[in-house]
XYZ file of C-alpha atoms in Angstrom:
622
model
C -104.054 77.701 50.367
C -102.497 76.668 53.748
C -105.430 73.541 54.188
C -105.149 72.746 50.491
C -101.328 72.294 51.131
C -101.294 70.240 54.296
C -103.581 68.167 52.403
C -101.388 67.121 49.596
C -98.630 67.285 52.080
C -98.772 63.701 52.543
C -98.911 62.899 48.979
C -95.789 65.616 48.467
C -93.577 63.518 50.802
C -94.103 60.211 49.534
C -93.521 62.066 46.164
C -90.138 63.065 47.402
C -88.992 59.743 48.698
C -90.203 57.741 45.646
C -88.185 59.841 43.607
C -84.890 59.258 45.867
C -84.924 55.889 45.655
C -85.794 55.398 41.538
C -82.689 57.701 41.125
C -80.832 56.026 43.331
C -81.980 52.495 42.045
C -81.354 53.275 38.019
C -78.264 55.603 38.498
C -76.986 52.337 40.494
C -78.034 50.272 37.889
C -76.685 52.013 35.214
C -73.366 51.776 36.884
C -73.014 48.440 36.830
C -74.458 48.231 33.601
C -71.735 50.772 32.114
C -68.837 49.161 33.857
C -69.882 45.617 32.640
C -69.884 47.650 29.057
C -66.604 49.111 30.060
C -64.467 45.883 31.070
C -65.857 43.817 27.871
C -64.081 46.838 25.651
C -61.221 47.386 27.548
C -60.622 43.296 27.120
C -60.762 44.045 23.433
C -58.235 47.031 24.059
C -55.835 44.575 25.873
C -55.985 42.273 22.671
C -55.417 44.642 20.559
C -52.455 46.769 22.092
C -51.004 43.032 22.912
C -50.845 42.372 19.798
C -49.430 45.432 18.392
C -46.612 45.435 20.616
C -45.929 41.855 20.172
C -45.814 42.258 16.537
C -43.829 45.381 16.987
C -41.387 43.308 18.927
C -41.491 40.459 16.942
C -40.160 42.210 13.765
C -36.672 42.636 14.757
C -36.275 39.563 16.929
C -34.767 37.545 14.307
C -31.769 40.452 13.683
C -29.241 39.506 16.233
C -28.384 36.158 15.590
C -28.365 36.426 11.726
C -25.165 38.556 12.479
C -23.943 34.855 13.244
C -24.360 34.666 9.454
C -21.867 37.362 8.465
C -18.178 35.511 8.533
C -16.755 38.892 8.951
C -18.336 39.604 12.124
C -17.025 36.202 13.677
C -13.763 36.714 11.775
C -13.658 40.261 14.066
C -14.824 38.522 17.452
C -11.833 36.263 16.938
C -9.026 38.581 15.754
C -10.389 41.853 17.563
C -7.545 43.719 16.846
C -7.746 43.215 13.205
C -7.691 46.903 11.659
C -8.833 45.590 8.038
C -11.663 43.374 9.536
C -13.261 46.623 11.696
C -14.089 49.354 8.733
C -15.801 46.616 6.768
C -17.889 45.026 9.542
C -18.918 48.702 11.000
C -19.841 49.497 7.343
C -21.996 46.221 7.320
C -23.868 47.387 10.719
C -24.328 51.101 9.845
C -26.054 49.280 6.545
C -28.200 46.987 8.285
C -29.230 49.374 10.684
C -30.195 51.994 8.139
C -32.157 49.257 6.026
C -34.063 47.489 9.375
C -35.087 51.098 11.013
C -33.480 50.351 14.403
C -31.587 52.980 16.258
C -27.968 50.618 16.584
C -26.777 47.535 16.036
C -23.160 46.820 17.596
C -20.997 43.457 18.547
C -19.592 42.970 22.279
C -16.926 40.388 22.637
C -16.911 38.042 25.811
C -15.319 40.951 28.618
C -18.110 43.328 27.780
C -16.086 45.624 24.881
C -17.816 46.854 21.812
C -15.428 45.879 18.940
C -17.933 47.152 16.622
C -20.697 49.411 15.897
C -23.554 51.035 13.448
C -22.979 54.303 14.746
C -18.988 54.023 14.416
C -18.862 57.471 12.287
C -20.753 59.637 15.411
C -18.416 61.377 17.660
C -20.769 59.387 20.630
C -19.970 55.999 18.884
C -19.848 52.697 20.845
C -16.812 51.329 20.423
C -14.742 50.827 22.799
C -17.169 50.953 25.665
C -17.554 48.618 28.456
C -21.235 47.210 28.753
C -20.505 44.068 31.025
C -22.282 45.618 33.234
C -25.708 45.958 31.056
C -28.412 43.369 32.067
C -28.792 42.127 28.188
C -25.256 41.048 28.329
C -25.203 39.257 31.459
C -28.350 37.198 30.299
C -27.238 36.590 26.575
C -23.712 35.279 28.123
C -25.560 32.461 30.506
C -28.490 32.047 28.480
C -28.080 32.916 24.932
C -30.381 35.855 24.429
C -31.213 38.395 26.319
C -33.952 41.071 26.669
C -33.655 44.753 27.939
C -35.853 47.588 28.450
C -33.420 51.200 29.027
C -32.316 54.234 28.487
C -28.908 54.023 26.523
C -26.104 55.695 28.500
C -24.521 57.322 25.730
C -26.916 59.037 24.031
C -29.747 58.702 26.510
C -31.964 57.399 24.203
C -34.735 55.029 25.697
C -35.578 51.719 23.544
C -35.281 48.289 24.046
C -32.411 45.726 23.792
C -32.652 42.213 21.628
C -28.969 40.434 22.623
C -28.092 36.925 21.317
C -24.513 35.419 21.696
C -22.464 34.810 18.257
C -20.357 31.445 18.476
C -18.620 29.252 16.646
C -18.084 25.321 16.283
C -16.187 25.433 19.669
C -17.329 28.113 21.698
C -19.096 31.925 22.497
C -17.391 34.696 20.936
C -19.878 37.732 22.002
C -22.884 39.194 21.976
C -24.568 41.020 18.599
C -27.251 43.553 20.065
C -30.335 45.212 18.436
C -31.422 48.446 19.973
C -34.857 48.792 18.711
C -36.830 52.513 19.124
C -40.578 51.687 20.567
C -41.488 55.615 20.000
C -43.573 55.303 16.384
C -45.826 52.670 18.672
C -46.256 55.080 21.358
C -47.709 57.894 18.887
C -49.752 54.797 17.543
C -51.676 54.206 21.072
C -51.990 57.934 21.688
C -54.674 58.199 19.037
C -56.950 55.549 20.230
C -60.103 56.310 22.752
C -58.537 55.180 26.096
C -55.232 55.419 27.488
C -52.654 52.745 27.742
C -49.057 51.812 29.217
C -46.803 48.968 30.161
C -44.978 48.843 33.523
C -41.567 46.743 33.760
C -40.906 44.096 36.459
C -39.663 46.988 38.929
C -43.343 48.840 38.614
C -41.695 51.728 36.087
C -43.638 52.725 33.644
C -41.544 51.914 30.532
C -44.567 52.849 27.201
C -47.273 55.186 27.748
C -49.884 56.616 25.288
C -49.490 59.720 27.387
C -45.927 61.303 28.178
C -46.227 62.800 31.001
C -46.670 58.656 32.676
C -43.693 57.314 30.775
C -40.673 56.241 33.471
C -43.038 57.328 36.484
C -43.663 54.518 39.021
C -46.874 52.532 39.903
C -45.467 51.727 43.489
C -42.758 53.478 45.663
C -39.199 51.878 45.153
C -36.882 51.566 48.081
C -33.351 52.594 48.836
C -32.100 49.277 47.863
C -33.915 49.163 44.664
C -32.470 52.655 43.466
C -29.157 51.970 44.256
C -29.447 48.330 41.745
C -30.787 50.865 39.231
C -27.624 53.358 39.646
C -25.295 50.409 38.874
C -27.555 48.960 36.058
C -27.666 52.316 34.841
C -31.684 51.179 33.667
C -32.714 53.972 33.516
C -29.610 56.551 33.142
C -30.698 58.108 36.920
C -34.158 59.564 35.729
C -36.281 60.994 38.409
C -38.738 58.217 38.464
C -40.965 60.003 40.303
C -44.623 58.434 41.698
C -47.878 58.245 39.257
C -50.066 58.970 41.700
C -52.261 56.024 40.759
C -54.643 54.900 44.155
C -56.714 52.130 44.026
C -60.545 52.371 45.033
C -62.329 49.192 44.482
C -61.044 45.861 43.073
C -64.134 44.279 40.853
C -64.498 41.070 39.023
C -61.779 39.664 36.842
C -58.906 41.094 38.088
C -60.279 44.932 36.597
C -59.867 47.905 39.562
C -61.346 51.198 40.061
C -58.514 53.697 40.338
C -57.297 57.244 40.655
C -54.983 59.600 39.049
C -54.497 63.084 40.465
C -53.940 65.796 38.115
C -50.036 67.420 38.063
C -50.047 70.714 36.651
C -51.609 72.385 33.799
C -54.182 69.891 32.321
C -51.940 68.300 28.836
C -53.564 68.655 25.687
C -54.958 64.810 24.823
C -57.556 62.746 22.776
C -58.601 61.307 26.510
C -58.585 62.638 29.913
C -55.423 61.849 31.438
C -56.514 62.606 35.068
C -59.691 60.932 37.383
C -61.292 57.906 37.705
C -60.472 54.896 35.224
C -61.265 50.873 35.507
C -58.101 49.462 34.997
C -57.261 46.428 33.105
C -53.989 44.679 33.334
C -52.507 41.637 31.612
C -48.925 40.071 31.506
C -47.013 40.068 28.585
C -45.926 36.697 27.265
C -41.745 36.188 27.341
C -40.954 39.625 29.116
C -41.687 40.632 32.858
C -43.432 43.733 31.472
C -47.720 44.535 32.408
C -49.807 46.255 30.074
C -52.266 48.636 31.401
C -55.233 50.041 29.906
C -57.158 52.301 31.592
C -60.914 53.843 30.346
C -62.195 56.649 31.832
C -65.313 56.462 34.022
C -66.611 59.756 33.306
C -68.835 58.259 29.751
C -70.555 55.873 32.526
C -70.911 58.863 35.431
C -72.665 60.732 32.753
C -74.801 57.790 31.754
C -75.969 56.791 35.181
C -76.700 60.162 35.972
C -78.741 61.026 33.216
C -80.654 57.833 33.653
C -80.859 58.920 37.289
C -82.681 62.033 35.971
C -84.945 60.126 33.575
C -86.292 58.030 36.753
C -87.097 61.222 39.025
C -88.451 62.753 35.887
C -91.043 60.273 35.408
C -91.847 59.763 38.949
C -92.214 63.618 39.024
C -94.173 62.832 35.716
C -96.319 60.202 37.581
C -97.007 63.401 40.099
C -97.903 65.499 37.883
C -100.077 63.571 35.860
C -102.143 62.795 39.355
C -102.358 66.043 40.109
C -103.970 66.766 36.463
C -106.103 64.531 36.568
C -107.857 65.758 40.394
C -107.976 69.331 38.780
C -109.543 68.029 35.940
C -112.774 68.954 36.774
C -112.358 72.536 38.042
C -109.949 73.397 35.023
C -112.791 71.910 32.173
C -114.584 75.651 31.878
C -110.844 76.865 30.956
C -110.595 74.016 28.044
C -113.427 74.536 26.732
C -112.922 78.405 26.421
C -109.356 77.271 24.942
C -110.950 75.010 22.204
C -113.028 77.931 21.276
C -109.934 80.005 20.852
C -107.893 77.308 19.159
C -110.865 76.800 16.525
C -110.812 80.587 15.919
C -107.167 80.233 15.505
C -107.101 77.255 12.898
C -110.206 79.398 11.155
C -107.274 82.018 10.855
C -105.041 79.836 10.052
C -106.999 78.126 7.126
C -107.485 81.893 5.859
C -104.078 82.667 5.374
C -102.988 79.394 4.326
C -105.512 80.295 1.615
C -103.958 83.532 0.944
C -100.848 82.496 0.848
C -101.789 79.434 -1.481
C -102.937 82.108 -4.367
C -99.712 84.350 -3.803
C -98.099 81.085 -4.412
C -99.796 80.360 -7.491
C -99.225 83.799 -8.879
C -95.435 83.677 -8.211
C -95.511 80.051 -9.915
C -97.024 81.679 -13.110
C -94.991 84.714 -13.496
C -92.146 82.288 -12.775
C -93.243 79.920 -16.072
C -93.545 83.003 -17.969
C -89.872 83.816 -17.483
C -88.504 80.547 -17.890
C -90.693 80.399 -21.205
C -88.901 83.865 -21.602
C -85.060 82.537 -20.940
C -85.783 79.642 -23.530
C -86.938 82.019 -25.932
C -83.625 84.199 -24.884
C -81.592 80.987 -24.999
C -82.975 80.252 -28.841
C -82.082 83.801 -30.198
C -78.711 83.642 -28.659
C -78.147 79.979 -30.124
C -79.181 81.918 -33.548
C -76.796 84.502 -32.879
C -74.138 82.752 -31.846
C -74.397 80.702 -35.180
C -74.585 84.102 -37.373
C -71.428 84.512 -35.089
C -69.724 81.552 -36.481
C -70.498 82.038 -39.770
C -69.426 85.919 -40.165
C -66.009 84.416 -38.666
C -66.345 82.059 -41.570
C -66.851 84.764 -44.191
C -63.916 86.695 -42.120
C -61.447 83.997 -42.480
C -62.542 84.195 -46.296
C -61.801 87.546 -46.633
C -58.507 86.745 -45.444
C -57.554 84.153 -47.305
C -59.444 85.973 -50.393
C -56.141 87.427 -51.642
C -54.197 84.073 -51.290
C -56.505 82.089 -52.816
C -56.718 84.799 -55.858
C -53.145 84.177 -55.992
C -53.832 80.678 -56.424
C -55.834 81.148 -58.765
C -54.526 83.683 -61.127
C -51.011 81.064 -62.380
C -53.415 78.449 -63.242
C -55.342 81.083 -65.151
C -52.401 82.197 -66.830
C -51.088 79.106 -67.794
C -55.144 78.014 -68.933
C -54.955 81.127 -71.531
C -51.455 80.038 -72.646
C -51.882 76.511 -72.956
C -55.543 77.225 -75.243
C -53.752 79.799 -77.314
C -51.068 76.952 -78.485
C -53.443 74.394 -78.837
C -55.263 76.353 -81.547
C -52.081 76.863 -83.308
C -51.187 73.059 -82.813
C -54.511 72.181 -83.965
C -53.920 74.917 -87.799
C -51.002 72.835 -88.138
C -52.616 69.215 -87.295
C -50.598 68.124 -84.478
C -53.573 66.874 -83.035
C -50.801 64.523 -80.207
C -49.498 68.048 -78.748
C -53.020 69.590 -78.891
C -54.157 66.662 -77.065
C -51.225 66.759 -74.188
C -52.574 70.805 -74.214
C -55.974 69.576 -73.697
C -54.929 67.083 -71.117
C -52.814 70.075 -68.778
C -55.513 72.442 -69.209
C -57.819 69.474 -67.507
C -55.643 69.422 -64.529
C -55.575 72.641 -63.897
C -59.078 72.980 -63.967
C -59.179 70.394 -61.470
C -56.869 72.066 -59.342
C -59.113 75.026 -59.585
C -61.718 72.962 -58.310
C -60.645 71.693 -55.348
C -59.676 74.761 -54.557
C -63.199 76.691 -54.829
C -64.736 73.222 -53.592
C -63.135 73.471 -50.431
C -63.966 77.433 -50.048
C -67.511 76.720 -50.830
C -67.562 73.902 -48.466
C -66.500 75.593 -45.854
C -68.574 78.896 -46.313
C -71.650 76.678 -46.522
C -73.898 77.237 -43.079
C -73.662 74.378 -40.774
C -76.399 72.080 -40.199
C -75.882 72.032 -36.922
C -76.194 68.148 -36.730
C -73.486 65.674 -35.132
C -71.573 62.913 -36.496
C -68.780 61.255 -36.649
C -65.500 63.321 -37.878
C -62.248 62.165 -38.365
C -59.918 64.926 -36.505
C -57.175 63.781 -38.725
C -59.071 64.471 -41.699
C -60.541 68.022 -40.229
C -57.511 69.402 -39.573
C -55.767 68.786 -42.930
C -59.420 70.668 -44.554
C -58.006 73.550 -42.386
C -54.589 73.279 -43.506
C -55.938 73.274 -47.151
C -58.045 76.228 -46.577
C -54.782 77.858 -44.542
C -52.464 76.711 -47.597
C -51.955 80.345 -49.274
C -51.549 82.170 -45.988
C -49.107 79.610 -44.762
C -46.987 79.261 -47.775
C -46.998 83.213 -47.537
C -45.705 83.169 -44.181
C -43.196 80.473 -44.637
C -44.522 78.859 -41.929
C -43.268 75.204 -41.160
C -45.808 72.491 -39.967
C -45.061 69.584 -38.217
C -47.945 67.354 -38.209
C -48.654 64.230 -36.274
C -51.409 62.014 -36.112
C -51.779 58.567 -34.957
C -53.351 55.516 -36.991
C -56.328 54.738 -36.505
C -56.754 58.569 -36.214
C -59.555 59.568 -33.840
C -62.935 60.113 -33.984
C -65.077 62.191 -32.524
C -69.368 62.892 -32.875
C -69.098 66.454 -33.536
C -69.931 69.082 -36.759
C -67.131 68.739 -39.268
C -67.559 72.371 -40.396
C -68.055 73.965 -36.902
C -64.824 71.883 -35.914
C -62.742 73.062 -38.665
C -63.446 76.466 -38.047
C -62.006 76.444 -34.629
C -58.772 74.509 -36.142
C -58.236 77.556 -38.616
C -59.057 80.212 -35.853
C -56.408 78.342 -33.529
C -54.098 78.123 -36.230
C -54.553 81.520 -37.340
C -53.877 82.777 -34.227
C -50.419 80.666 -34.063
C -49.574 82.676 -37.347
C -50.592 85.784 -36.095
C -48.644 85.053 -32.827
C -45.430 84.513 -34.985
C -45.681 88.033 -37.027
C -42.178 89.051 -38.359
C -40.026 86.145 -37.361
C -38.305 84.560 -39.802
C -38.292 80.671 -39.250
C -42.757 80.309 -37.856
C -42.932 76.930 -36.775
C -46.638 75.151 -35.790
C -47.067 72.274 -34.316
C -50.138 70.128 -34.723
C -50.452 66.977 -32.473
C -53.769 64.950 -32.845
C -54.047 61.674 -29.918
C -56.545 59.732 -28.035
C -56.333 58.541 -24.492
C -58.126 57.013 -21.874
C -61.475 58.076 -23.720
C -60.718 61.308 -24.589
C -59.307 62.800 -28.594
C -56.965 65.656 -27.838
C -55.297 68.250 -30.886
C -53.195 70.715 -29.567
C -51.873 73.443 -32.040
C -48.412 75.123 -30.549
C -47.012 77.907 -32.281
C -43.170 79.132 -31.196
C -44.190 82.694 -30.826
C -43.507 85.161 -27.334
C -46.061 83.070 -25.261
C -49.192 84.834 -23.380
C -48.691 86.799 -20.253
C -50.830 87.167 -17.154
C -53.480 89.535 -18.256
C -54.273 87.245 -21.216
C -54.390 83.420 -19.515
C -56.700 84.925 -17.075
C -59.110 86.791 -19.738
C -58.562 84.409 -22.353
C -61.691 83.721 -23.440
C -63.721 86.178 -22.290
C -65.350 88.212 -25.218
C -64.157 91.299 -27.016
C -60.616 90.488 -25.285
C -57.462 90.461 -28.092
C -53.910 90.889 -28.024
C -53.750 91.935 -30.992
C -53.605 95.706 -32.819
C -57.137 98.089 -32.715
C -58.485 96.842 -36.037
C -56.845 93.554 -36.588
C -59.794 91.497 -34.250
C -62.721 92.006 -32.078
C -61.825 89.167 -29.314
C -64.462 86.772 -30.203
C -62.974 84.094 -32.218
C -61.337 82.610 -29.088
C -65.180 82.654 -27.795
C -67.120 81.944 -29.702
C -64.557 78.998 -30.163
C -64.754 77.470 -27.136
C -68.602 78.021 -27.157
C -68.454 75.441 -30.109
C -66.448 72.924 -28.598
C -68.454 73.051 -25.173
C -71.238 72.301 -27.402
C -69.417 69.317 -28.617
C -69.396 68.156 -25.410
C -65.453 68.712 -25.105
C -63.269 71.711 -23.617
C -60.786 74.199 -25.216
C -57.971 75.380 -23.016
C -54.913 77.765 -23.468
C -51.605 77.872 -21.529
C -47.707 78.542 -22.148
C -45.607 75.492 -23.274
C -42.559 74.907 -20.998
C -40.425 75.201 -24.231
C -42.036 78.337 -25.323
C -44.198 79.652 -27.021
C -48.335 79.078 -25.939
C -50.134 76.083 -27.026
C -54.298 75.618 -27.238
C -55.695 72.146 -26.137
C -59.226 70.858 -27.617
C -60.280 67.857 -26.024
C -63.344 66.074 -27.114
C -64.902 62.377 -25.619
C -63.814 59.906 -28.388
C -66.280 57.944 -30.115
C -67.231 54.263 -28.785
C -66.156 51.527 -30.916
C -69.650 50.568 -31.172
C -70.493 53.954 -33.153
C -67.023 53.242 -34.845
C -68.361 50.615 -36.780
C -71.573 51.680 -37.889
């Protein structure tokens, strides 16, 4: 062992360096790759927060001099004392300023006085206070307009200051002044990737994505310098303490490596807020102001070190691969003993796979025989389910057996009268009143008819097949069939139904039998009371026909929205149902294609929704 390592010990150390330097080499290059990466976005940063501040600028520096517009505000800059002139012209600023989103708009006459003010109703109001001393006055006076950057020194609000001087034909009268809030832009850059923040003339930061930066300094200030910010009252005697930012290496186009120590607990952020950064600076165009964006280095660290690794990797690869390659010959007993293995292990393999392969295609059979079995299931419940609907067809007969025997019996009556007179008529040869006899007896059979036809119709067993139904025309079939029990009730119905009425592809009989179990239920609902009302709406919209029955009855509580129509569930008496209609119901309409859905009406009383996709207008006209 010692001889066979002082032999490779050459080879080790040449190892070792070559893998220095290619780590050193690609975690340089990578570097400088990454920071090229890094100054071409941060360009695109500048651009873009540029531009957002610019435009968020830009939106309210047309609002001080259209208060040169407003006669009443010149009328007030000449006359200040006028006591009519002041409520009307304060009303017009708190209204503007409310409208344009800014945080106060107020007038200052030539000496510096606010004669009036947005914020004239606040205890903290402006008028009256002497701001010749403010920056944005001084420069709107010689220049015309003037641009600020401070905190307020009433309310100690920070924002920035658009000034422009109102005048007349002959001269200046004062200065109108737009205090405009920069904060909803600040929460704006603090979502982005990298930080950001702009730095005033004096080296205060003034907007930061982060607010721990904002009114911190980039540079110390001197005593001279803090005692023009006392009497400016800039910044309303903050702190303005130091950043912290060092610089470590200027690069190329005016982009720096710098430093931020971290102060504190470490704030919660989107971005580190403390480290290395390449910062990126630009001027502002028409303010003294610098916007900074700074990216964090620690994306690129991780790159160049990981390519770093790659490169001693492989040369440790390259190593590796020699050494294989001079044991090859001593290690080719071993391989050859492992193929052996490996082909008893795929033999192995191949057997189970085999195994496994007929376990497979025994659980694929069984599972054909039960799905052969569920679609055999599925058939006899579709059977029973359409016994179902027909025993609640021969139910709803029996019901309406008694009403409809009621029917029956006056026209009977009046049959055996009528024939009884006709014979007499006929003995005495008035054939004309025998023949009016005839004629009423005809009618009544008729009558009798329709009646039994529309029983019989709807006892018949349904085909099963769809077509097109009018829902109009359905639901007066179930009124008809409903007639007797109605008119026994005294129930009122109130009807609507639009023209064209609605079609739907759907089984006419299956469909009116859910429209008499609905409305069936409304009159069971409405037991005892002595005005039942039902209402019976029938629409289409945006593809969809919709009838709604609505019956004025106590509504449905909690138990029975949440079980509605679950089977052998029923408000009603032991005896009077079994809880399938409901069910077996909505079972139809799914069928159909469509929904059925219960709730309480905000008026009262619980109404049942059937929806169902309206036919096209191609099927329409067939």
């Amino acid at each position: 062992m010692p001889s066979r390592f002082l032999r490779h010990l050459p080879m080790l150390l040449l190892l070792v360096v070559l893998m220095g330097l290619s780590g050193f080499g690609a975690h340089r290059v990578a570097q400088q790759l990454g920071l090229a990466d890094l100054q071409a976005t941060g360009l695109h940063r500048l651009d873009l927060y540029t531009a957002s501040l610019e435009r968020e600028i830009g939106k309210y520096a047309f609002l001080p001099g259209t208060l040169g517009l407003e006669r009443d505000v010149l009328d007030l800059l000449r006359r200040p004392g006028d006591d009519k002139l002041a409520p009307s012209v304060n009303a017009y600023l708190e209204q503007l300023n409310d409208r344009a989103g800014t945080l106060s708009i107020y007038v200052i006459d030539t000496a510096g006085h606010v004669v009036a003010s947005s914020n004239w109703r606040r205890a903290d109001s402006f008028i009256g206070e002497d701001l010749s001393f403010r920056p944005y006055f001084r420069e709107a006076m010689a220049s015309g307009n003037g641009r600020f950057f401070g905190i307020g020194t009433t309310r100690g609000e920070p924002g920035y200051y658009l000034a422009s001087t109102l005048a007349d034909d002959s001269r200046t009268l004062g200065v109108a002044v737009i205090k405009v809030s920069l904060e909803q832009l600040e929460k704006s850059w603090s979502t982005v990737e990298a930080p950001a923040m702009v730095s005033d003339e004096n080296g205060v930061v003034i907007l930061g994505s982060v607010a721990d930066w904002k009114f911190t300094t980039l540079r110390p200030l001197d005593e001279t310098t803090r005692r023009a910010f006392d009497q400016t009252q800039q910044y309303n005697r903050r702190a303005l303490t130091p950043l912290e930012l060092k610089e470590i290496a200027e690069l190329d186009h005016g982009a720096r490596l710098v430093s931020i120590a971290k102060k504190g607990p470490e704030m919660v952020s989107v971005y580190p807020v403390a480290g290395r950064f390449l910062a990126q600076s630009r001027p502002l165009p028409g303010t003294p102001w610098t916007l900074t964006v700074l990216s964090h280095l620690e994306q690129v660290d991780e790159i160049a070190q990981s390519r770093a690794m790659v490169a001693v990797v492989g040369a440790a690869f390259l190593f590796m691969l020699g050494l294989t390659l001079d044991e090859r010959r001593r290690h080719l007993k071993d391989r050859l003993a492992a193929r052996e293995a490996l082909q008893k292990a795929h033999d192995q393999l191949e057997r189970k796979v085999d195994e496994r392969t007929a376990d497979l295609s025994a659980a694929n059979h069984l599972l054909q025989d039960e799905i052969a079995e569920r679609i055999r299931a599925e058939r006899t419940l579709r059977a029973a389910q359409d016994e179902l609907v027909q025993a609640g067809k021969l139910a709803v007969i029996g019901q309406l057996s008694t009403g409809i025997a009621h029917e029956l019996n006056q026209p009977l009556a009046a049959l055996r009268t009528l024939s009884g007179n006709g014979v007499r008529f006929l003995e005495r040869g008035d054939v004309a009143t025998t023949r009016a006899n005839l004629e009423r007896i005809a009618q009544l059979v008729d009558r009798m008819g329709l009646i039994t036809g529309q029983l019989r119709a709807f006892a018949r067993k349904s085909s099963g097949q769809l077509q097109p139904v009018a829902l109009c025309h359905a639901l007066d079939a179930a009124l008809a069939l409903l007639e007797p029990r109605l008119s026994q009730a005294g129930a009122e119905v109130v009807r609507h139904c639009p023209l064209p009425e609605p079609r739907a592809r759907c089984d006419a009989n299956r469909l009116e039998q859910v429209l008499i179990n609905l409305i069936g239920n409304a009159l069971d609902a409405m037991d005892g009371q002595p005005a039942p009302r039902i209402e019976l709406d029938c629409a289409g919209l945006d593809g969809q026909a919709r009838l709604s029955v609505r019956d004025h009855g106590p509504g449905l509580d909690e138990a029975a929205l949440s079980h509605l129509f679950e089977p052998f569930f029923t408000t009603k008496a032991a005896g009077v149902g079994l809880g399938l209609g409901l069910t077996i119901s909505a079972g139809i309409v799914r069928d159909f294609g469509g929904t059925l859905s219960g709730a309480n009406h905000p008026d009262g009383g619980a109404v049942f929704t059937l929806e169902l996709p309206l036919l096209d207008e191609t099927e329409r006209h067939d």
